Coordinates of C-alpha atoms and ligand atoms in Angstrom, one line a residue:
M1 CA -58.4 34.5 18.0
S2 CA -61.3 35.5 20.3
E3 CA -62.0 38.8 21.9
A4 CA -60.9 37.6 25.2
T5 CA -57.7 37.0 24.4
L6 CA -57.2 40.6 23.5
A7 CA -56.7 41.7 27.1
I8 CA -55.0 39.8 30.4
T9 CA -56.9 41.0 33.4
D10 CA -54.4 42.2 36.5
F11 CA -51.5 42.1 33.6
T12 CA -49.2 45.0 33.5
G13 CA -46.9 43.6 31.1
T14 CA -46.8 44.1 27.1
L15 CA -48.9 41.7 24.9
L16 CA -47.5 41.2 21.5
R17 CA -49.6 39.4 18.9
S18 CA -48.8 38.7 15.1
G19 CA -48.5 42.0 13.4
D20 CA -47.4 44.0 16.4
T21 CA -44.2 45.9 16.6
G22 CA -41.5 43.5 18.0
Y23 CA -43.6 40.5 18.0
D24 CA -41.3 38.8 15.4
E25 CA -38.0 39.7 17.2
A26 CA -40.1 38.6 20.3
R27 CA -40.8 34.9 19.2
R28 CA -37.1 34.5 17.9
V29 CA -35.4 32.0 19.5
F30 CA -31.5 30.4 19.8
N31 CA -32.4 27.7 17.0
G32 CA -32.9 29.3 13.6
L33 CA -34.8 26.3 12.3
I34 CA -37.7 27.4 14.7
D35 CA -40.4 29.9 13.2
S36 CA -43.7 28.8 15.7
K37 CA -46.1 31.6 16.2
P38 CA -47.5 32.1 19.5
A39 CA -51.2 33.3 19.5
L40 CA -50.0 35.8 21.9
I41 CA -46.6 36.8 23.7
A42 CA -47.0 38.0 27.4
R43 CA -43.9 39.8 28.6
C44 CA -44.0 40.1 31.8
T45 CA -42.6 42.4 34.6
S46 CA -43.5 40.8 37.9
T47 CA -44.7 37.2 39.3
S48 CA -48.6 38.3 39.3
D49 CA -48.0 39.0 35.5
V50 CA -46.9 35.3 35.0
A51 CA -50.1 34.3 37.3
A52 CA -52.3 36.2 35.2
A53 CA -51.1 35.0 32.3
V54 CA -51.2 31.6 33.4
R55 CA -54.8 32.1 34.5
H56 CA -56.1 33.6 31.1
A57 CA -54.6 30.5 29.4
R58 CA -56.6 28.3 31.3
E59 CA -59.5 30.2 30.5
N60 CA -59.1 30.6 27.3
N61 CA -58.3 26.9 26.2
L62 CA -54.6 28.1 25.1
T63 CA -51.6 26.1 25.7
V64 CA -49.0 27.7 27.6
S65 CA -45.0 27.8 26.4
V66 CA -42.5 29.5 28.4
Y67 CA -39.7 31.8 27.7
G68 CA -36.9 31.6 29.6
G69 CA -33.7 32.5 27.7
G70 CA -35.0 30.9 24.3
H71 CA -32.0 28.4 24.0
G72 CA -34.2 25.2 24.5
V73 CA -33.2 23.5 21.1
T74 CA -36.8 22.3 20.3
G75 CA -38.2 25.9 20.1
A76 CA -40.7 24.7 22.8
A77 CA -40.8 28.5 24.5
V78 CA -42.6 29.8 21.3
A79 CA -44.8 26.7 20.6
E80 CA -47.3 27.4 17.9
G81 CA -50.8 29.3 19.0
S82 CA -49.8 28.8 22.6
L83 CA -49.9 31.5 25.0
C84 CA -46.3 32.5 25.5
V85 CA -45.2 33.3 29.0
D86 CA -42.1 35.5 28.3
L87 CA -39.8 35.9 31.2
R88 CA -37.4 38.4 30.1
G89 CA -38.4 41.1 32.0
L90 CA -37.6 39.2 35.0
K91 CA -34.3 40.6 35.8
S92 CA -33.5 40.9 39.7
V93 CA -30.6 39.8 41.3
D94 CA -30.0 39.6 45.0
V95 CA -26.7 38.3 46.1
D96 CA -26.5 37.8 50.0
P97 CA -22.4 37.1 50.3
D98 CA -22.8 36.3 53.9
S99 CA -25.3 33.3 53.3
R100 CA -23.8 32.7 50.1
T101 CA -27.2 32.8 48.1
V102 CA -28.6 34.8 45.0
R103 CA -32.4 34.8 44.4
A104 CA -32.6 35.3 40.7
G105 CA -35.4 36.1 38.8
G106 CA -36.5 33.5 36.1
G107 CA -35.6 35.9 32.9
L108 CA -32.0 36.3 33.8
T109 CA -29.2 34.7 31.2
W110 CA -26.2 33.2 32.7
G111 CA -24.2 36.1 32.0
E112 CA -26.1 38.5 33.8
L113 CA -25.7 36.1 36.8
D114 CA -22.2 35.4 36.6
A115 CA -21.6 39.1 36.7
A116 CA -23.5 39.7 39.7
T117 CA -22.2 36.5 41.8
Q118 CA -18.6 37.3 40.7
E119 CA -18.6 40.8 42.5
H120 CA -18.4 38.9 45.3
G121 CA -16.0 36.3 44.3
L122 CA -19.1 33.4 43.8
A123 CA -20.6 31.6 41.6
V124 CA -23.2 28.5 40.8
T125 CA -22.2 26.3 38.2
G126 CA -23.7 28.2 35.2
G127 CA -24.2 27.3 31.6
R128 CA -21.2 27.3 29.0
V129 CA -22.7 30.0 27.0
P130 CA -23.9 33.3 28.8
S131 CA -26.8 34.4 26.7
T132 CA -28.4 31.1 28.1
G133 CA -31.5 31.5 30.1
I134 CA -30.5 30.4 34.0
A135 CA -34.3 29.0 34.0
G136 CA -34.1 26.2 31.6
L137 CA -31.0 25.4 32.2
A138 CA -31.7 25.0 35.8
L139 CA -34.8 22.9 35.8
G140 CA -33.5 20.3 33.0
S141 CA -30.0 20.0 35.3
G142 CA -27.6 22.5 34.5
S143 CA -24.1 21.4 33.4
G144 CA -21.1 23.6 33.5
W145 CA -17.6 23.8 33.7
I146 CA -17.4 23.9 37.5
E147 CA -19.8 20.7 38.1
R148 CA -17.1 18.3 39.4
K149 CA -16.4 20.6 42.4
C150 CA -20.3 22.8 43.0
G151 CA -22.6 20.1 41.8
F152 CA -25.1 20.5 39.0
T153 CA -27.1 23.9 38.9
C154 CA -29.9 22.0 40.0
D155 CA -28.3 20.5 43.0
N156 CA -27.5 24.4 44.0
L157 CA -31.4 25.0 44.0
L158 CA -32.4 26.0 47.5
A159 CA -35.6 27.2 46.8
A160 CA -37.8 28.1 43.9
E161 CA -40.9 30.6 43.7
V162 CA -43.2 28.8 41.4
V163 CA -46.4 29.8 39.4
T164 CA -48.9 26.8 39.1
A165 CA -51.1 25.6 36.6
D166 CA -54.1 26.8 38.5
G167 CA -52.5 30.7 38.5
N168 CA -51.3 30.4 42.3
V169 CA -48.0 31.2 43.4
V170 CA -46.2 28.7 45.8
T171 CA -42.9 28.3 47.1
A172 CA -40.8 24.8 46.6
S173 CA -37.9 24.1 48.8
E174 CA -37.1 20.9 51.2
T175 CA -39.7 22.2 53.6
D176 CA -42.5 23.5 51.8
N177 CA -44.2 21.7 48.9
A178 CA -41.0 19.1 49.1
D179 CA -42.6 17.1 45.8
L180 CA -42.6 19.7 43.7
F181 CA -38.9 20.6 44.7
W182 CA -38.1 17.3 43.7
G183 CA -39.3 17.5 40.8
L184 CA -38.4 20.8 39.6
R185 CA -34.6 19.8 40.0
G186 CA -33.9 17.7 37.0
G187 CA -38.1 17.7 35.2
G188 CA -37.7 20.5 33.6
G189 CA -40.8 23.2 33.0
N190 CA -43.3 20.3 33.6
F191 CA -44.8 21.5 37.0
G192 CA -45.1 25.0 37.3
I193 CA -43.3 28.3 35.8
V194 CA -40.4 29.3 38.0
T195 CA -40.0 32.9 38.7
Q196 CA -37.5 33.4 41.3
F197 CA -34.7 31.0 41.9
T198 CA -32.5 30.7 45.1
F199 CA -29.1 29.4 44.6
Q200 CA -26.5 28.0 46.6
L201 CA -23.4 29.7 45.7
H202 CA -19.7 28.9 45.9
E203 CA -16.0 30.6 46.1
V204 CA -15.1 30.4 42.6
G205 CA -12.4 32.9 41.3
P206 CA -12.6 35.8 40.4
M207 CA -9.2 34.5 38.4
V208 CA -9.0 31.1 38.0
W209 CA -6.5 29.1 35.7
G210 CA -8.4 28.4 32.5
G211 CA -8.6 28.3 28.3
M212 CA -7.9 25.6 25.9
L213 CA -5.5 23.4 25.1
I214 CA -5.6 22.7 21.2
Y215 CA -4.3 19.8 19.5
P216 CA -4.5 18.9 15.5
P217 CA -7.0 16.3 14.8
Q218 CA -4.3 13.2 13.6
R219 CA -4.1 13.0 17.1
A220 CA -7.5 12.8 18.3
A221 CA -7.5 9.4 19.2
E222 CA -4.6 9.7 21.2
V223 CA -5.3 12.6 23.2
A224 CA -9.2 11.5 23.5
R225 CA -7.8 8.6 25.3
A226 CA -5.2 10.4 27.6
Y227 CA -7.8 12.7 28.5
R228 CA -10.6 10.1 29.7
D229 CA -7.7 8.1 31.5
F230 CA -6.6 11.7 33.0
V231 CA -10.1 12.8 34.2
L232 CA -11.3 9.6 35.9
T233 CA -9.1 10.4 38.5
A234 CA -8.7 14.2 38.5
P235 CA -9.5 16.0 41.3
D236 CA -13.0 17.6 41.8
E237 CA -11.4 21.2 41.1
V238 CA -10.0 20.5 37.8
G239 CA -13.1 21.4 35.5
S240 CA -12.9 20.6 32.0
G241 CA -14.4 19.2 28.4
L242 CA -13.1 17.8 25.2
A243 CA -14.4 18.9 22.2
F244 CA -14.4 18.3 18.6
V245 CA -14.8 21.5 16.7
T246 CA -13.7 23.6 13.5
A247 CA -10.8 25.7 14.1
P248 CA -12.3 29.5 13.1
D249 CA -10.4 31.8 10.4
A250 CA -9.2 34.3 13.3
E251 CA -6.1 35.4 13.6
F252 CA -4.7 34.0 16.9
V253 CA -5.2 30.8 14.7
P254 CA -2.1 29.2 13.0
E255 CA -2.6 29.8 9.1
P256 CA -2.7 26.0 8.2
A257 CA -5.1 24.8 10.6
R258 CA -8.0 27.5 10.0
G259 CA -11.1 25.9 8.7
H260 CA -9.9 22.7 9.6
P261 CA -10.9 20.4 12.5
M262 CA -9.2 20.3 15.8
V263 CA -9.5 18.6 19.3
G264 CA -9.6 21.4 21.8
I265 CA -9.5 20.7 25.8
I266 CA -11.2 23.6 27.9
C267 CA -10.1 24.0 31.5
C268 CA -11.5 25.6 34.1
Y269 CA -9.7 25.2 37.6
L270 CA -10.9 25.8 40.8
G271 CA -7.9 25.0 43.0
R272 CA -5.2 27.9 43.5
P273 CA -4.5 29.7 39.9
E274 CA -0.9 29.5 40.1
D275 CA -1.3 25.6 40.7
G276 CA -3.4 25.1 37.3
P277 CA -0.4 24.0 35.2
T278 CA 0.5 21.4 37.6
A279 CA -2.9 20.0 37.7
Y280 CA -3.3 19.8 34.2
A281 CA 0.3 18.7 33.5
P282 CA -0.7 15.5 32.2
L283 CA -2.5 17.1 29.4
L284 CA 0.2 19.7 28.6
A285 CA 2.7 17.0 28.6
L286 CA 1.1 15.9 25.2
E287 CA 2.5 19.0 23.8
P288 CA -0.9 20.9 22.5
A289 CA 0.0 22.7 18.8
M290 CA -1.7 25.6 21.2
V291 CA -1.6 26.3 24.4
M292 CA -4.4 29.2 25.0
A293 CA -4.7 28.8 29.0
D294 CA -3.8 31.7 32.0
V295 CA -4.8 32.9 34.9
M296 CA -8.0 34.8 33.6
P297 CA -11.3 35.9 35.1
Y298 CA -13.5 33.3 35.9
A299 CA -16.4 35.0 33.6
A300 CA -13.9 34.7 30.6
V301 CA -13.8 30.9 30.5
Q302 CA -17.9 31.0 30.8
G303 CA -17.4 33.1 27.4
L304 CA -14.8 31.0 25.4
I305 CA -17.0 29.2 23.5
E306 CA -19.5 32.1 23.2
P307 CA -18.2 33.2 19.6
G308 CA -19.5 29.8 18.1
N309 CA -22.7 30.1 19.4
Q310 CA -24.4 32.9 18.3
K311 CA -28.6 32.9 17.6
G312 CA -30.5 32.3 14.9
F313 CA -28.2 29.4 13.0
M314 CA -29.8 26.2 12.4
N315 CA -29.4 23.7 15.3
Y316 CA -30.0 19.9 15.8
W317 CA -29.0 18.3 19.1
T318 CA -28.3 15.1 21.1
A319 CA -26.9 13.7 24.0
D320 CA -26.2 10.5 26.0
F321 CA -24.5 9.1 29.1
Y322 CA -22.2 6.5 29.2
D323 CA -20.4 4.3 31.9
E324 CA -17.1 4.3 30.2
L325 CA -15.5 5.2 26.8
P326 CA -13.7 2.0 25.9
D327 CA -10.7 2.7 23.1
E328 CA -13.4 1.1 20.5
A329 CA -15.8 3.9 21.3
I330 CA -13.3 6.6 21.4
D331 CA -12.1 5.3 18.1
T332 CA -15.8 5.4 16.6
L333 CA -16.3 9.0 17.9
V334 CA -13.1 10.3 16.3
E335 CA -13.5 8.9 13.2
I336 CA -16.8 10.5 12.7
A337 CA -16.2 13.7 15.2
T338 CA -13.2 14.8 12.9
Q339 CA -15.1 14.7 9.7
P340 CA -17.9 17.1 10.5
V341 CA -20.2 18.0 7.6
S342 CA -20.4 21.7 9.1
A343 CA -17.9 24.0 10.5
M344 CA -20.2 25.3 13.3
T345 CA -21.1 21.6 14.6
Q346 CA -19.4 20.9 18.0
I347 CA -19.0 17.4 19.7
I348 CA -18.0 17.8 23.5
V349 CA -16.8 15.1 25.8
V350 CA -17.8 16.1 29.5
P351 CA -16.5 13.7 32.5
G352 CA -18.9 12.9 35.5
G353 CA -17.7 12.0 38.8
G354 CA -17.0 15.0 41.6
A355 CA -19.9 16.2 43.1
I356 CA -22.6 15.1 41.1
A357 CA -21.6 11.3 41.8
R358 CA -22.0 11.9 45.3
V359 CA -25.7 13.1 45.3
D360 CA -28.3 10.1 45.7
D361 CA -29.9 9.4 42.3
D362 CA -33.3 9.6 43.8
A363 CA -32.5 12.5 45.6
M364 CA -34.6 14.5 42.8
A365 CA -35.8 14.1 39.4
L366 CA -32.1 14.2 37.8
G367 CA -30.4 11.0 38.2
S368 CA -27.7 9.3 35.8
R369 CA -24.9 10.3 39.1
Q370 CA -22.6 7.7 38.3
A371 CA -22.0 8.2 34.5
A372 CA -18.4 8.6 33.8
F373 CA -19.2 10.6 30.7
N374 CA -22.0 12.9 29.0
L375 CA -21.5 13.5 25.3
H376 CA -23.3 16.8 23.9
F377 CA -23.8 16.2 19.9
L378 CA -24.6 19.9 18.9
G379 CA -25.2 20.0 15.3
M380 CA -25.0 23.8 14.0
W381 CA -25.1 25.2 10.6
A382 CA -26.0 28.2 8.5
D383 CA -27.5 26.9 5.1
P384 CA -31.2 25.7 5.3
A385 CA -30.2 23.7 2.5
E386 CA -27.8 21.5 4.4
T387 CA -30.5 20.4 7.4
Q388 CA -31.2 17.2 6.4
R389 CA -27.5 16.4 5.8
N390 CA -26.7 17.6 8.9
I391 CA -29.5 16.1 11.1
D392 CA -28.2 12.3 9.8
Y393 CA -24.7 13.4 10.4
I394 CA -25.7 13.6 14.3
R395 CA -27.9 10.8 14.4
N396 CA -25.2 8.8 12.7
L397 CA -22.7 9.9 15.2
A398 CA -24.8 9.6 18.1
G399 CA -26.2 6.4 16.7
S400 CA -22.8 4.7 16.0
L401 CA -22.0 5.1 20.4
K402 CA -25.1 3.8 21.5
P403 CA -23.7 0.4 22.1
W404 CA -21.8 2.0 25.1
S405 CA -24.1 4.3 26.2
T406 CA -26.7 4.0 28.9
G407 CA -29.7 5.4 26.9
A408 CA -30.1 8.2 29.5
A409 CA -29.8 11.8 29.1
Y410 CA -30.4 15.3 31.0
L411 CA -33.2 16.9 29.3
N412 CA -31.5 20.1 28.2
F413 CA -29.6 18.7 25.4
L414 CA -32.7 16.5 23.7
G415 CA -33.9 17.3 20.5
D416 CA -37.5 16.2 19.7
E417 CA -36.6 12.4 20.7
G418 CA -40.1 11.2 22.2
I419 CA -41.7 10.2 25.2
S420 CA -39.9 7.1 25.2
R421 CA -36.5 8.7 25.1
I422 CA -37.7 10.7 28.1
E423 CA -38.7 8.1 30.0
A424 CA -35.3 5.9 28.8
S425 CA -33.7 9.1 30.7
F426 CA -35.3 8.7 33.8
G427 CA -35.7 4.8 33.9
P428 CA -39.5 3.4 34.5
A429 CA -39.8 3.8 38.2
K430 CA -38.7 7.3 38.3
F431 CA -41.0 8.6 35.3
A432 CA -44.0 7.0 36.6
R433 CA -43.5 9.1 40.1
L434 CA -42.8 12.3 37.9
Q435 CA -45.8 11.3 35.8
E436 CA -48.0 11.0 39.4
L437 CA -46.2 14.3 40.4
K438 CA -47.1 16.0 37.2
S439 CA -51.3 14.7 37.7
K440 CA -51.0 16.4 41.1
W441 CA -49.5 19.9 39.7
D442 CA -50.6 20.0 36.3
P443 CA -53.4 17.6 35.5
T444 CA -54.5 19.0 32.4
N445 CA -51.0 19.1 31.0
L446 CA -51.5 23.0 30.6
F447 CA -47.3 23.1 30.6
R448 CA -47.2 20.7 27.5
H449 CA -44.6 22.5 25.4
N450 CA -41.8 20.9 27.0
Q451 CA -39.8 17.5 27.1
N452 CA -43.3 16.3 28.5
I453 CA -44.0 14.4 31.4
P454 CA -47.5 13.7 30.6
P455 CA -50.1 13.0 33.8
A456 CA -50.5 9.5 34.6
P457 CA -52.1 7.7 33.1
N458 CA -50.0 8.1 30.2
I459 CA -52.1 10.0 28.1
P460 CA -52.4 13.8 27.8
A461 CA -56.0 15.2 29.2
P462 CA -58.2 16.6 26.4
R463 CA -58.4 20.6 26.5
Ligands
FAD501 C1 -25.9 28.0 23.0 C2 -26.0 27.0 23.9 C3 -25.3 26.1 25.2 C4 -26.4 25.6 25.9 N1 -25.0 25.6 27.3 C5 -25.6 24.4 28.2 C6 -25.0 24.1 29.6 O1 -23.4 24.4 29.1 N2 -25.4 23.0 30.1 C7 -26.6 22.9 30.2 O2 -26.9 22.0 31.0 N3 -27.6 23.2 29.2 C8 -26.6 23.7 27.9 N4 -27.6 24.2 27.0 C9 -28.9 23.9 27.4 C10 -29.7 24.6 27.7 O3 -29.8 24.5 29.6 C11 -31.2 24.0 27.4 O4 -31.5 24.5 26.1 C12 -32.5 25.1 28.5 O5 -33.5 24.5 28.2 C13 -32.4 26.4 27.9 O6 -32.4 27.3 29.0 P1 -33.6 28.6 28.4 O7 -34.2 29.2 29.7 O8 -32.7 29.3 27.4 O9 -34.5 28.2 27.1 P2 -35.8 28.3 26.8 O10 -35.9 27.9 25.3 O11 -36.6 30.0 27.3 O12 -36.6 27.4 27.8 C14 -37.1 25.9 27.2 C15 -37.6 25.3 28.3 O13 -37.4 25.2 29.6 C16 -38.6 25.4 30.4 N5 -38.8 27.0 31.3 C17 -37.6 27.9 30.7 N6 -37.7 28.7 31.6 C18 -38.7 28.6 32.6 C19 -39.3 28.6 33.7 N7 -38.8 29.9 34.7 N8 -40.3 28.0 34.5 C20 -40.7 26.7 34.2 N9 -39.7 26.3 32.9 C21 -39.1 26.7 32.2 C22 -40.0 25.3 29.5 O14 -40.3 24.4 29.0 C23 -39.0 25.8 28.0 O15 -39.9 25.4 26.9 C24 -27.2 25.3 26.1 C25 -28.1 25.7 24.9 C26 -27.4 26.5 23.7 C27 -28.2 26.9 23.2

């Protein structure tokens, strides 16, 4: 490393290099498969630190990676040899209950943001696991249990403070740098580093009817069909997801079910809590083996699947949108998803519709508004020797369902699937528009460690 990288002008945070105390801990991300070593980790404490780090990267020929919450499954947050701009010190949170907005630092997690907004009975659609960063999630769409009522996270973004590739600080909103604002909402980390987010909040809870309904795997096909039919006409207040998981070895699980595949329906109702059982009556009528749903804090629903999502295990993920899930698709899904090769793997069916379908497809980078379902294929395992087997399993499952998929996905759940997958997710016209935007805001592709949209034409600029 050149002498120039040993200090950053105007930087007030902490710099870590290989060998420094804290370096190895700082470069760890959620996905235990990732063991990348950034040239430098710049632990920022302010927007000006972020700007100083970006300028330093440019001047020293380093690429930039960005660490929000470290949940990106590809591990791009800590790219090998990069200058890692670590935002975990940017934790400010300022809720304005009158305007129902929150201004939130780019290093917050969903658990931290939910805690602050729930003090006022407010929330913005957020990640289903509290340790996920708000930044990466919001920029790549932002799917959560309440999205059919409140929209995706990016639909609720009102403004962003952005450090651009030239090291300047700008505001992006409908009125300021509207083109950048369009790209930030669904285009991921391609156009700059967001240091502050302003979100629209909604009245949520703090008590909701929610939890999980659990069915045995033998009834998976029947339950999945009934769930599909139920959510297609359910009101916006009905938040849910259908999950193929393995029952944990825990006391609350009846002995014979422990360690075996099961089908769960996660519920989060935004109507009056006392009306929850009526709202989900068709699913309760299927006589779940266990009903673990009741009136509970919204924050508790947000934490429901956290125990199965701990940092450090191996992960391989992908996702797909579907316009419909006919019986044949459900049978294919059930056959493979009820025979996981790892007990940690989760396959989640999330319904579309509601508020997310009422946004025009061209309103922002994120499209696929009319897709009726989204499937998250989340492969997770503990034994490194099982890696290929697990990757093959996820590829086979997602591949078997391709005949019904639209070919699109939002960036948040994609693995390293190449530029053609990213282009397919936006469609050619929108992808071309995003490339033009990239050419304007980051012509040298400084921000390339992400689901990358290269500047137009389709060739990354040499550095
Ligand atoms: C356990 C788990 C649960 C999840 N649940 C959900 C869910 O419910 N809904 C959902 O939509 N997604 C979910 N995801 C996917 C998640 O949204 C993406 O992985 C997202 O990228 C994570 O953001 P992060 O800031 O934690 O990640 P990081 O790894 O820190 O960042 C990922 C990428 O985002 C970009 N980025 C991050 N911060 C910034 C910033 N401030 N400015 C510019 N670019 C930035 C960078 O390109 C970076 O490489 C989940 C992921 C995990 C691991």
